[in-house]
PDB file of C-alpha atoms in Angstrom:
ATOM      1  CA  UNK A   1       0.000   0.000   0.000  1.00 46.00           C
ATOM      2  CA  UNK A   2       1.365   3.265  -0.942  1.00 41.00           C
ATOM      3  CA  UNK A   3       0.698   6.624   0.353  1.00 43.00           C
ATOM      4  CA  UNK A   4       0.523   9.568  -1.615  1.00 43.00           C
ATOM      5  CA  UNK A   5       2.058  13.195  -0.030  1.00 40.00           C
ATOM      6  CA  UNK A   6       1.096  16.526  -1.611  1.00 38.00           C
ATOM      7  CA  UNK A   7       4.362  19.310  -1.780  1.00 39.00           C
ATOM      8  CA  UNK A   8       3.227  22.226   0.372  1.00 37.00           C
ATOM      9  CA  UNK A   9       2.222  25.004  -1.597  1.00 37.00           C
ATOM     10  CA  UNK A  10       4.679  27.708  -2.323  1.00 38.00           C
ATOM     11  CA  UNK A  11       3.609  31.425  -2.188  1.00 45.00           C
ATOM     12  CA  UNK A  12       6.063  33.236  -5.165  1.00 44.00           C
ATOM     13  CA  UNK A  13       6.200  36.001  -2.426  1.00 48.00           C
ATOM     14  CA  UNK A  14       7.231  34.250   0.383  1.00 46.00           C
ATOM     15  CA  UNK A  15      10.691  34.096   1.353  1.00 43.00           C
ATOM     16  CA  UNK A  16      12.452  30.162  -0.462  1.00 47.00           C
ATOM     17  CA  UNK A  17      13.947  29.467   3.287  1.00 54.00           C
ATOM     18  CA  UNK A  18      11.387  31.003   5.915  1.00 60.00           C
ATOM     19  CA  UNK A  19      13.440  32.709   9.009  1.00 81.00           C
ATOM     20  CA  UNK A  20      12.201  33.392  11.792  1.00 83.00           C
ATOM     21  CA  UNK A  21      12.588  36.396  14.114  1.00 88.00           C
ATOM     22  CA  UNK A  22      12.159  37.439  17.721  1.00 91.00           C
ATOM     23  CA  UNK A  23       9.844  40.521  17.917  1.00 95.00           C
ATOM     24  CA  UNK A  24       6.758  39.974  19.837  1.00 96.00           C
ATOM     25  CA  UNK A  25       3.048  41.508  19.234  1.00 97.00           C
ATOM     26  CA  UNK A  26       0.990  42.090  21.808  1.00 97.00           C
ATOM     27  CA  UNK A  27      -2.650  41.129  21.763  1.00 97.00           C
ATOM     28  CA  UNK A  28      -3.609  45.150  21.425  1.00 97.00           C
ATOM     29  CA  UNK A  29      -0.936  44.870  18.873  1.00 97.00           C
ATOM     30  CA  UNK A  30      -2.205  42.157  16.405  1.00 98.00           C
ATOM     31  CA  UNK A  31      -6.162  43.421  17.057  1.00 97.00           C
ATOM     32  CA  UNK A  32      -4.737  46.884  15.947  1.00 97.00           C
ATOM     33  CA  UNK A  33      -2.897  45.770  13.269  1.00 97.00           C
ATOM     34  CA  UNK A  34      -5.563  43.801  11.943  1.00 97.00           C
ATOM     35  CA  UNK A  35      -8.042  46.231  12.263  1.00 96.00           C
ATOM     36  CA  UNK A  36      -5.558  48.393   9.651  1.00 96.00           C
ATOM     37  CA  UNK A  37      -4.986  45.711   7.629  1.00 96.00           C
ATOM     38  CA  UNK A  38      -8.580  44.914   6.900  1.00 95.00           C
ATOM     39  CA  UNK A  39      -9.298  48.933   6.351  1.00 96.00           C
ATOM     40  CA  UNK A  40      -7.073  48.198   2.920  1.00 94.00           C
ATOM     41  CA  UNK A  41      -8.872  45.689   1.682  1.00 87.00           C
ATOM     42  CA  UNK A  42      -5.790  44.166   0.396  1.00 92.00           C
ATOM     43  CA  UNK A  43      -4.518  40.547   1.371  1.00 91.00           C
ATOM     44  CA  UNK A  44      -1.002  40.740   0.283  1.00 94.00           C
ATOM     45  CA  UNK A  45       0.537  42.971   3.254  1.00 97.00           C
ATOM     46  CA  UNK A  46       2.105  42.098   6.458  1.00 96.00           C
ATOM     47  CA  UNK A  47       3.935  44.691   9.104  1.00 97.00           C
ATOM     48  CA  UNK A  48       7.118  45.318   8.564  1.00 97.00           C
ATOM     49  CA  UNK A  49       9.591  46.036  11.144  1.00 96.00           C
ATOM     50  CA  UNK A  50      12.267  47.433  10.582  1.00 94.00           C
ATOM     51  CA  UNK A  51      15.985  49.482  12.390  1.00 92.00           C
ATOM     52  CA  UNK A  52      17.328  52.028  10.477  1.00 89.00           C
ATOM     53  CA  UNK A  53      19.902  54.896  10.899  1.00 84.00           C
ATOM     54  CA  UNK A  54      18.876  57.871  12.045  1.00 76.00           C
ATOM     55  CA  UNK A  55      17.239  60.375  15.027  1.00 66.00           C
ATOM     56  CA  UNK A  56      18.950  61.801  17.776  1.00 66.00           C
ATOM     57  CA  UNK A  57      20.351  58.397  19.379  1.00 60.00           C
ATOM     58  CA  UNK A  58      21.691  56.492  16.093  1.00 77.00           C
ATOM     59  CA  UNK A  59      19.011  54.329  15.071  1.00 84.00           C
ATOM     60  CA  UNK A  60      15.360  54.710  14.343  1.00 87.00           C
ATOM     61  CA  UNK A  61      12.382  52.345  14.637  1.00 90.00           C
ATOM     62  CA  UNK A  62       9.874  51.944  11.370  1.00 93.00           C
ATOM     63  CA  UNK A  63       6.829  50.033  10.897  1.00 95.00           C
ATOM     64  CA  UNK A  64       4.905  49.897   7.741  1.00 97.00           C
ATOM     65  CA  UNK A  65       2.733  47.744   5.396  1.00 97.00           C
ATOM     66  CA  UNK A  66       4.466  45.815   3.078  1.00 97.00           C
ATOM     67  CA  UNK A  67       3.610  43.463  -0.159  1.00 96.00           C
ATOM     68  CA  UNK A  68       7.614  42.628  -0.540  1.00 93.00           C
ATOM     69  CA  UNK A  69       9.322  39.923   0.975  1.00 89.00           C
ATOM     70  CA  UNK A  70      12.923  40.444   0.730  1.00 92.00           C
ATOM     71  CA  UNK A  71      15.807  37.650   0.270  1.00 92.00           C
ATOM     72  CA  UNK A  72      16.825  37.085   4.076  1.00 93.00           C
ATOM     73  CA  UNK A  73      13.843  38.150   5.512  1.00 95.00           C
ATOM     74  CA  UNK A  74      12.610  36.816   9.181  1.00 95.00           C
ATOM     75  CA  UNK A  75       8.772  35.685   9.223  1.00 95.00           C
ATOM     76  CA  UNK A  76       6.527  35.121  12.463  1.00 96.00           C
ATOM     77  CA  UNK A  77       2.601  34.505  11.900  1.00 96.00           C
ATOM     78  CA  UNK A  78      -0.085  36.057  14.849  1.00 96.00           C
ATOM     79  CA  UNK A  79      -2.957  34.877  14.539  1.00 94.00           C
ATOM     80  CA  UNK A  80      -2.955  35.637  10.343  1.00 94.00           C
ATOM     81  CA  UNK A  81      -0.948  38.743  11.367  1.00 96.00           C
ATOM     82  CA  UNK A  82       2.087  38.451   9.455  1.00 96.00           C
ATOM     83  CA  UNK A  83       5.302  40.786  10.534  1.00 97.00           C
ATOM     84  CA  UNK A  84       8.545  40.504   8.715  1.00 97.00           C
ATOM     85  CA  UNK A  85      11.836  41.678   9.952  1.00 96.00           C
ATOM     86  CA  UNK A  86      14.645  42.455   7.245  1.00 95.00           C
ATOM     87  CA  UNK A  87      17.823  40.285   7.939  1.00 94.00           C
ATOM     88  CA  UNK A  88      20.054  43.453   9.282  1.00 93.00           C
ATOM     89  CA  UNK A  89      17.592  44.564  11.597  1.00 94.00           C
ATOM     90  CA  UNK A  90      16.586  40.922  13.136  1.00 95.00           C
ATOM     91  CA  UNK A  91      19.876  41.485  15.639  1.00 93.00           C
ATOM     92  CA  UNK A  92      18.944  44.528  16.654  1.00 92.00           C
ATOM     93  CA  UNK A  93      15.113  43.503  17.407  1.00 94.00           C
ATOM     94  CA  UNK A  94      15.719  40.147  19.198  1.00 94.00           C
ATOM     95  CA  UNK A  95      13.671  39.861  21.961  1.00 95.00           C
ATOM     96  CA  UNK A  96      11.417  43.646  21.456  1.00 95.00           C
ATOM     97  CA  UNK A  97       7.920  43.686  22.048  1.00 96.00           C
ATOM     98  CA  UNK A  98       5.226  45.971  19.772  1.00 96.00           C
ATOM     99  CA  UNK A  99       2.402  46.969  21.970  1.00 96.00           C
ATOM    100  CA  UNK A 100      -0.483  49.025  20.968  1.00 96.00           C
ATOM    101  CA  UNK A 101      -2.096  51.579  23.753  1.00 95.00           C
ATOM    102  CA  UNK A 102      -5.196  53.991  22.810  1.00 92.00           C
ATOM    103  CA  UNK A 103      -5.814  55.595  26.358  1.00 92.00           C
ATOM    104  CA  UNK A 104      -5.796  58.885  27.312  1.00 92.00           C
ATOM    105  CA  UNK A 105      -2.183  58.909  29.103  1.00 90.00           C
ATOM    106  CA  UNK A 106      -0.626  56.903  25.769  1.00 87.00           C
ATOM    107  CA  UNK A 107      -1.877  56.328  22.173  1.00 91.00           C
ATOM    108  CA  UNK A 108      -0.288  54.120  19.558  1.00 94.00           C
ATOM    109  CA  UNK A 109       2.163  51.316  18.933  1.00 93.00           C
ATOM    110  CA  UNK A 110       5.006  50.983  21.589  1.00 90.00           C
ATOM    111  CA  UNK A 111       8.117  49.341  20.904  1.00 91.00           C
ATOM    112  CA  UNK A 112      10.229  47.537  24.207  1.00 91.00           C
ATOM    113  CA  UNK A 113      13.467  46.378  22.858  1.00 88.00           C
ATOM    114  CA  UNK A 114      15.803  44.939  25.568  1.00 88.00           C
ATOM    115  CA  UNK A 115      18.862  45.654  23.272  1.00 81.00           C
ATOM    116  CA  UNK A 116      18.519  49.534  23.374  1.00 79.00           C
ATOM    117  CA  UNK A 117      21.088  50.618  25.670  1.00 71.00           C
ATOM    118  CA  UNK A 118      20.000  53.861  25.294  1.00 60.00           C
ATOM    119  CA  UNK A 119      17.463  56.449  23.752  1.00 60.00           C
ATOM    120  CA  UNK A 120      16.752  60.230  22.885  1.00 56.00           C
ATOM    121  CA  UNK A 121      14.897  62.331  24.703  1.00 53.00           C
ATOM    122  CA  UNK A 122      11.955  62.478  22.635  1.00 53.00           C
ATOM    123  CA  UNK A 123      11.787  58.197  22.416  1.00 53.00           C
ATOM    124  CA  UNK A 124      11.825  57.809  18.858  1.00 56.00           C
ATOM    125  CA  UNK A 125      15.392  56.764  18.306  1.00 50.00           C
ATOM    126  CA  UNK A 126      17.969  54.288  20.064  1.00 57.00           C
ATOM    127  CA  UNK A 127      20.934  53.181  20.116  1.00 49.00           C
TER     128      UNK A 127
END
């Protein structure tokens, strides 16, 4: 008796070798996130994350929606939330958590990352 396998379906987007990263979404987070995600009625984006030079302490945090999957990317699935982490900023994110707050005292996505030894003044940029 022989049993027959199906090859998993490849999406031509997806990375060939899927990484994975360490960022963490909060529940807020991934409720938020969905809730924008579903406002674009598109199903080809996931939140990037990304570290990039700049601000007042060296380095500067963006997150954005993105069709592109880039060679070396880091994957990680939430739920259906997808958030993608290029491969130079993966280091420098290991271990940070994205929360989402709308409250009076704080609004908006929050970003704990245990590898900033330090930050600006105004908390947008790290180092």
């Amino acid at each position: 008796m022989s049993t027959q396998t199906s090859e998993p379906t490849t999406d031509a987007t997806a990375p060939a070798e899927a990484k994975t990263h360490g960022v963490d979404l909060s529940a807020p987070a991934v409720e938020k996130v969905r809730a924008l995600l579903e406002q674009t009625d598109r199903d080809d984006l996931r939140l990037r994350v990304a570290v990039q030079p700049g601000g007042c302490s060296g380095l500067i945090y963006q997150l954005y929606f993105d069709e592109r999957t880039l060679d070396g990317d880091a994957l990680r699935d939430f739920d259906g939330v997808e958030v993608v982490v290029d491969k130079m900023s993966v280091p420098y994110l290991e271990g940070a958590t994205i929360d989402f707050a709308d409250t009076i005292e704080k609004q908006g996505f929050t970003i704990d990352n245990p590898n900033a030894g330090s930050s600006c003044a105004c908390g947008d940029s790290f180092s």
